[in-house]
mmCIF file of C-alpha atoms in Angstrom:
data_model
loop_
_atom_site.group_PDB
_atom_site.id
_atom_site.type_symbol
_atom_site.label_atom_id
_atom_site.label_comp_id
_atom_site.label_asym_id
_atom_site.label_seq_id
_atom_site.Cartn_x
_atom_site.Cartn_y
_atom_site.Cartn_z
ATOM 1 C CA MET A 13 156.348 227.072 205.015
ATOM 2 C CA ASN A 14 155.693 227.704 201.299
ATOM 3 C CA THR A 15 158.586 228.553 199.039
ATOM 4 C CA VAL A 16 158.627 230.339 195.620
ATOM 5 C CA GLN A 17 158.976 226.923 193.922
ATOM 6 C CA ASP A 18 155.728 225.802 195.574
ATOM 7 C CA ALA A 19 153.889 228.216 193.313
ATOM 8 C CA TYR A 20 154.859 226.089 190.339
ATOM 9 C CA ILE A 21 153.253 222.820 189.420
ATOM 10 C CA TYR A 22 156.503 221.782 187.747
ATOM 11 C CA SER A 23 160.051 222.871 188.645
ATOM 12 C CA LEU A 24 162.901 221.197 186.780
ATOM 13 C CA THR A 25 166.468 222.218 187.759
ATOM 14 C CA GLY A 26 169.534 221.109 185.839
ATOM 15 C CA VAL A 27 167.745 217.969 184.519
ATOM 16 C CA SER A 28 169.809 215.619 182.396
ATOM 17 C CA LYS A 29 169.121 212.122 181.026
ATOM 18 C CA PHE A 30 171.584 209.814 179.330
ATOM 19 C CA ALA A 31 171.409 206.700 177.170
ATOM 20 C CA GLU A 32 174.602 204.667 177.357
ATOM 21 C CA LYS A 33 176.489 207.835 178.415
ATOM 22 C CA ILE A 34 175.059 209.828 175.462
ATOM 23 C CA PRO A 35 173.020 212.771 176.637
ATOM 24 C CA ILE A 36 169.308 212.744 175.498
ATOM 25 C CA ILE A 37 168.497 215.959 177.360
ATOM 26 C CA GLN A 38 170.922 217.981 179.258
ATOM 27 C CA ASP A 39 170.857 220.670 181.929
ATOM 28 C CA ILE A 40 167.198 221.651 181.427
ATOM 29 C CA THR A 41 165.847 224.185 183.930
ATOM 30 C CA LEU A 42 162.257 225.378 183.655
ATOM 31 C CA CYS A 43 159.127 226.055 185.766
ATOM 32 C CA ILE A 44 155.444 225.728 184.842
ATOM 33 C CA LYS A 45 152.602 227.393 186.672
ATOM 34 C CA PRO A 46 149.230 225.805 187.388
ATOM 35 C CA GLU A 47 146.759 226.231 184.470
ATOM 36 C CA GLU A 48 149.474 227.264 182.057
ATOM 37 C CA LYS A 49 149.160 225.972 178.494
ATOM 38 C CA VAL A 50 152.714 225.152 177.269
ATOM 39 C CA ALA A 51 153.701 223.834 173.869
ATOM 40 C CA ILE A 52 157.057 222.055 173.445
ATOM 41 C CA LEU A 53 158.486 222.290 169.922
ATOM 42 C CA GLY A 54 161.620 220.926 168.247
ATOM 43 C CA PRO A 55 162.960 218.544 165.600
ATOM 44 C CA SER A 56 162.569 214.848 165.915
ATOM 45 C CA GLY A 57 165.123 213.114 168.196
ATOM 46 C CA VAL A 58 166.009 216.112 170.339
ATOM 47 C CA GLY A 59 164.573 214.690 173.583
ATOM 48 C CA LYS A 60 161.028 216.017 173.706
ATOM 49 C CA THR A 61 159.480 212.652 174.493
ATOM 50 C CA THR A 62 162.112 211.997 177.121
ATOM 51 C CA LEU A 63 161.226 215.280 178.684
ATOM 52 C CA ILE A 64 157.656 214.287 178.853
ATOM 53 C CA ARG A 65 158.440 210.964 180.330
ATOM 54 C CA LEU A 66 160.530 212.690 183.014
ATOM 55 C CA MET A 67 157.661 215.079 183.789
ATOM 56 C CA SER A 68 155.212 212.198 184.008
ATOM 57 C CA GLY A 69 157.328 210.346 186.541
ATOM 58 C CA GLU A 70 157.654 207.363 184.209
ATOM 59 C CA ILE A 71 161.422 207.761 184.380
ATOM 60 C CA HIS A 72 163.782 209.818 186.603
ATOM 61 C CA PRO A 73 166.689 212.132 185.752
ATOM 62 C CA ASP A 74 170.267 210.951 185.935
ATOM 63 C CA SER A 75 171.098 214.382 187.308
ATOM 64 C CA GLY A 76 169.108 217.356 188.444
ATOM 65 C CA THR A 77 165.615 217.346 189.985
ATOM 66 C CA VAL A 78 162.047 217.210 188.726
ATOM 67 C CA LYS A 79 159.624 218.609 191.267
ATOM 68 C CA LEU A 80 155.843 218.135 190.971
ATOM 69 C CA ASN A 81 153.772 220.264 193.337
ATOM 70 C CA GLY A 82 157.041 221.063 195.199
ATOM 71 C CA GLN A 83 157.842 217.384 195.758
ATOM 72 C CA ASN A 84 160.707 215.536 194.106
ATOM 73 C CA SER A 85 159.299 213.116 191.462
ATOM 74 C CA PHE A 86 161.288 210.329 193.133
ATOM 75 C CA HIS A 87 158.759 210.460 196.016
ATOM 76 C CA PHE A 88 155.745 209.641 193.780
ATOM 77 C CA SER A 89 154.821 205.998 193.198
ATOM 78 C CA GLN A 90 153.564 204.951 189.788
ATOM 79 C CA GLY A 91 150.109 204.170 191.209
ATOM 80 C CA ARG A 92 147.268 206.186 192.745
ATOM 81 C CA GLU A 93 149.245 209.085 193.979
ATOM 82 C CA LEU A 94 150.739 209.994 190.621
ATOM 83 C CA ALA A 95 147.592 209.236 188.720
ATOM 84 C CA ARG A 96 145.745 211.937 190.715
ATOM 85 C CA ILE A 97 148.196 214.579 189.490
ATOM 86 C CA VAL A 98 149.452 213.670 185.982
ATOM 87 C CA GLY A 99 147.619 212.124 182.949
ATOM 88 C CA VAL A 100 149.320 211.368 179.674
ATOM 89 C CA ILE A 101 147.987 211.217 176.151
ATOM 90 C CA ASN A 102 150.000 210.532 173.031
ATOM 91 C CA GLN A 103 149.846 209.686 169.316
ATOM 92 C CA GLN A 104 149.616 205.981 169.970
ATOM 93 C CA PHE A 105 146.520 206.566 172.145
ATOM 94 C CA ASN A 106 147.558 203.577 174.413
ATOM 95 C CA LEU A 107 144.161 201.919 174.187
ATOM 96 C CA VAL A 108 143.377 198.207 174.292
ATOM 97 C CA ASP A 109 141.872 197.471 170.847
ATOM 98 C CA GLU A 110 139.878 194.444 171.722
ATOM 99 C CA LEU A 111 138.223 195.949 174.661
ATOM 100 C CA SER A 112 135.089 198.087 174.548
ATOM 101 C CA VAL A 113 135.146 201.939 174.488
ATOM 102 C CA MET A 114 133.574 201.749 177.948
ATOM 103 C CA ASN A 115 136.301 199.541 179.470
ATOM 104 C CA ASN A 116 139.026 201.689 177.974
ATOM 105 C CA VAL A 117 137.518 204.928 179.329
ATOM 106 C CA LEU A 118 137.130 203.350 182.791
ATOM 107 C CA ALA A 119 140.861 202.648 182.738
ATOM 108 C CA GLY A 120 141.183 206.189 183.800
ATOM 109 C CA ASN A 121 140.148 205.044 187.284
ATOM 110 C CA LEU A 122 142.733 202.298 187.526
ATOM 111 C CA GLY A 123 145.220 204.447 189.325
ATOM 112 C CA ARG A 124 142.624 204.895 192.195
ATOM 113 C CA TRP A 125 141.395 201.300 192.257
ATOM 114 C CA ASN A 126 143.064 198.271 193.714
ATOM 115 C CA PHE A 127 143.847 195.192 191.712
ATOM 116 C CA PHE A 128 140.526 193.408 192.507
ATOM 117 C CA GLU A 129 138.472 196.488 191.758
ATOM 118 C CA SER A 130 140.258 196.898 188.460
ATOM 119 C CA ILE A 131 139.513 193.329 187.449
ATOM 120 C CA PHE A 132 135.884 193.708 188.463
ATOM 121 C CA SER A 133 135.577 196.836 186.325
ATOM 122 C CA LEU A 134 136.599 194.952 183.162
ATOM 123 C CA ILE A 135 133.764 192.459 183.707
ATOM 124 C CA SER A 136 130.989 194.755 184.981
ATOM 125 C CA SER A 137 131.820 198.131 183.575
ATOM 126 C CA ARG A 138 131.739 199.461 187.108
ATOM 127 C CA ASN A 139 131.027 203.256 187.433
ATOM 128 C CA SER A 140 129.635 203.268 183.900
ATOM 129 C CA GLU A 141 127.726 206.546 184.568
ATOM 130 C CA ILE A 142 131.080 208.391 185.033
ATOM 131 C CA ALA A 143 132.292 206.933 181.726
ATOM 132 C CA GLN A 144 129.022 207.818 179.912
ATOM 133 C CA ASN A 145 129.338 211.398 181.009
ATOM 134 C CA ALA A 146 132.925 211.483 179.773
ATOM 135 C CA LEU A 147 131.818 209.963 176.411
ATOM 136 C CA SER A 148 129.179 212.533 176.095
ATOM 137 C CA MET A 149 131.710 215.340 176.499
ATOM 138 C CA VAL A 150 133.784 213.937 173.620
ATOM 139 C CA ASP A 151 130.720 213.306 171.391
ATOM 140 C CA LEU A 152 130.908 209.459 171.562
ATOM 141 C CA SER A 153 127.605 208.792 173.272
ATOM 142 C CA GLY A 154 126.147 205.449 172.200
ATOM 143 C CA ARG A 155 129.564 204.030 171.241
ATOM 144 C CA ASP A 156 130.350 202.584 174.722
ATOM 145 C CA ARG A 157 130.029 198.902 173.627
ATOM 146 C CA THR A 158 131.943 199.286 170.438
ATOM 147 C CA LYS A 159 135.390 197.683 170.311
ATOM 148 C CA VAL A 160 138.134 200.288 170.025
ATOM 149 C CA SER A 161 139.568 198.471 166.961
ATOM 150 C CA LYS A 162 136.402 199.436 165.018
ATOM 151 C CA LEU A 163 136.948 203.192 165.580
ATOM 152 C CA SER A 164 138.700 205.712 163.385
ATOM 153 C CA GLY A 165 141.893 207.361 164.573
ATOM 154 C CA GLY A 166 140.083 210.484 165.576
ATOM 155 C CA GLU A 167 137.452 208.542 167.548
ATOM 156 C CA GLN A 168 140.183 206.652 169.327
ATOM 157 C CA GLN A 169 141.840 209.854 170.372
ATOM 158 C CA ARG A 170 138.427 210.978 171.694
ATOM 159 C CA VAL A 171 138.286 207.763 173.772
ATOM 160 C CA ALA A 172 141.774 208.580 175.186
ATOM 161 C CA ILE A 173 140.605 212.097 176.141
ATOM 162 C CA ALA A 174 137.472 210.590 177.780
ATOM 163 C CA ARG A 175 139.802 208.287 179.758
ATOM 164 C CA LEU A 176 141.620 211.402 180.975
ATOM 165 C CA ILE A 177 138.311 213.041 181.936
ATOM 166 C CA VAL A 178 137.549 210.036 184.143
ATOM 167 C CA GLN A 179 141.118 210.064 185.545
ATOM 168 C CA ASP A 180 140.761 213.903 186.263
ATOM 169 C CA PRO A 181 144.446 214.677 186.813
ATOM 170 C CA ALA A 182 145.716 218.160 187.577
ATOM 171 C CA VAL A 183 148.170 218.087 184.674
ATOM 172 C CA ILE A 184 147.842 216.721 181.106
ATOM 173 C CA LEU A 185 150.979 215.842 179.283
ATOM 174 C CA ALA A 186 150.341 215.357 175.573
ATOM 175 C CA ASP A 187 153.028 213.896 173.417
ATOM 176 C CA GLU A 188 152.214 214.658 169.756
ATOM 177 C CA PRO A 189 148.491 214.011 170.386
ATOM 178 C CA VAL A 190 147.360 214.885 166.871
ATOM 179 C CA SER A 191 150.373 213.964 164.643
ATOM 180 C CA SER A 192 148.688 210.753 163.344
ATOM 181 C CA LEU A 193 145.444 212.610 162.353
ATOM 182 C CA ASP A 194 144.461 214.401 159.193
ATOM 183 C CA PRO A 195 144.191 218.290 159.570
ATOM 184 C CA ALA A 196 140.438 218.401 160.084
ATOM 185 C CA ARG A 197 140.431 215.627 162.731
ATOM 186 C CA ALA A 198 143.537 217.184 164.408
ATOM 187 C CA GLU A 199 141.671 220.522 164.735
ATOM 188 C CA GLU A 200 138.724 218.780 166.270
ATOM 189 C CA ILE A 201 140.865 217.016 168.864
ATOM 190 C CA MET A 202 142.767 220.182 169.762
ATOM 191 C CA ASN A 203 139.511 222.078 170.196
ATOM 192 C CA LEU A 204 138.175 219.316 172.354
ATOM 193 C CA LEU A 205 141.316 219.023 174.478
ATOM 194 C CA LEU A 206 141.663 222.810 175.071
ATOM 195 C CA LYS A 207 137.978 223.134 175.920
ATOM 196 C CA TYR A 208 138.375 220.530 178.609
ATOM 197 C CA VAL A 209 141.615 222.021 179.906
ATOM 198 C CA LYS A 210 140.061 225.490 180.174
ATOM 199 C CA THR A 211 136.735 224.532 181.691
ATOM 200 C CA ARG A 212 138.365 222.255 184.320
ATOM 201 C CA SER A 213 141.362 224.559 185.058
ATOM 202 C CA LYS A 214 144.043 221.996 184.101
ATOM 203 C CA THR A 215 147.686 222.534 183.233
ATOM 204 C CA LEU A 216 148.533 221.358 179.738
ATOM 205 C CA VAL A 217 151.992 220.587 178.389
ATOM 206 C CA ALA A 218 151.982 219.395 174.753
ATOM 207 C CA VAL A 219 154.704 218.322 172.254
ATOM 208 C CA LEU A 220 153.689 219.620 168.840
ATOM 209 C CA HIS A 221 155.200 220.316 165.415
ATOM 210 C CA SER A 222 152.522 222.821 164.240
ATOM 211 C CA PHE A 223 153.120 226.612 164.202
ATOM 212 C CA GLU A 224 149.412 227.243 163.715
ATOM 213 C CA PHE A 225 148.221 225.062 166.624
ATOM 214 C CA THR A 226 150.932 226.509 168.941
ATOM 215 C CA LYS A 227 149.890 230.086 168.153
ATOM 216 C CA LYS A 228 146.188 229.333 168.447
ATOM 217 C CA TYR A 229 145.951 227.199 171.568
ATOM 218 C CA PHE A 230 148.991 227.895 173.818
ATOM 219 C CA ASP A 231 150.231 230.718 176.099
ATOM 220 C CA ARG A 232 153.814 229.776 176.067
ATOM 221 C CA VAL A 233 156.284 227.883 173.860
ATOM 222 C CA ILE A 234 159.517 226.037 174.811
ATOM 223 C CA GLY A 235 161.860 225.120 171.940
ATOM 224 C CA ILE A 236 164.104 222.137 172.370
ATOM 225 C CA ARG A 237 167.232 221.731 170.265
ATOM 226 C CA GLU A 238 169.993 219.198 170.756
ATOM 227 C CA GLY A 239 168.640 218.212 174.109
ATOM 228 C CA SER A 240 168.610 221.661 175.673
ATOM 229 C CA VAL A 241 166.221 224.605 175.917
ATOM 230 C CA TYR A 242 166.778 226.834 172.782
ATOM 231 C CA PHE A 243 164.069 229.323 173.673
ATOM 232 C CA ASP A 244 161.300 229.785 176.233
ATOM 233 C CA ILE A 245 159.008 232.613 175.159
ATOM 234 C CA SER A 246 155.388 233.682 175.178
ATOM 235 C CA THR A 247 153.365 232.468 172.154
ATOM 236 C CA ASN A 248 152.928 236.130 171.109
ATOM 237 C CA SER A 249 156.678 236.294 170.567
ATOM 238 C CA LEU A 250 156.756 233.157 168.353
ATOM 239 C CA THR A 251 157.137 234.313 164.714
ATOM 240 C CA GLN A 252 157.381 232.071 161.640
ATOM 241 C CA ASN A 253 161.211 232.914 161.455
ATOM 242 C CA VAL A 254 161.727 231.919 165.083
ATOM 243 C CA PHE A 255 159.771 228.693 164.453
ATOM 244 C CA GLU A 256 161.667 227.768 161.337
ATOM 245 C CA ASP A 257 165.059 228.633 162.892
ATOM 246 C CA LEU A 258 164.401 225.974 165.547
ATOM 247 C CA TYR A 259 164.141 223.344 162.787
ATOM 248 C CA ILE A 260 167.241 224.326 160.840
#
């Protein structure tokens, strides 16, 4: 029997996480609907990355519950099951510099492959057609054999997005995905990411520090301050004063 919570792709209730008994985030309660585009704002060190890690299933709360598709996050393994639902992209890109673009993009399939299939893919570029299609979508056609270390920061972030396209999760969690890029490249990446999210009906939750990007690309904004939800409003209600007050 379906419940009200089942309508949400995420349901967090009373979630807290501690580091040596010091609260990083505390008593966070929020829900996110499928296909919502949610920006998370707040000063550095207030627990935004910890919140993303909790939502990704990488770590678990010390109290409270994180439900994904109506199931407690404790029930998901770190392998195939979770990879089908959640994909993560961040400012470090998490690419292997000395491997080719192709192999890095194919890593999006690793959650669905067993150990031997994964090793074989590094040697043979298995399912390269899938990766080629993803590279075409991020305007990197013809760069498949290039080592990632030879790419610019913006190109590396495109590789990370192509990897997500191959993974094809229902939810994308983006932790400061453009903070290391110059404004022009950041705008390109945001456009690319949001185009993919909209055309594939994905849910997007992104940690940002940009008032302009939040207003332009997102439906809803959650402000985090001192480890707690300071506000949870529609993007239409986000004014420059509200934004600046969060960072005081």
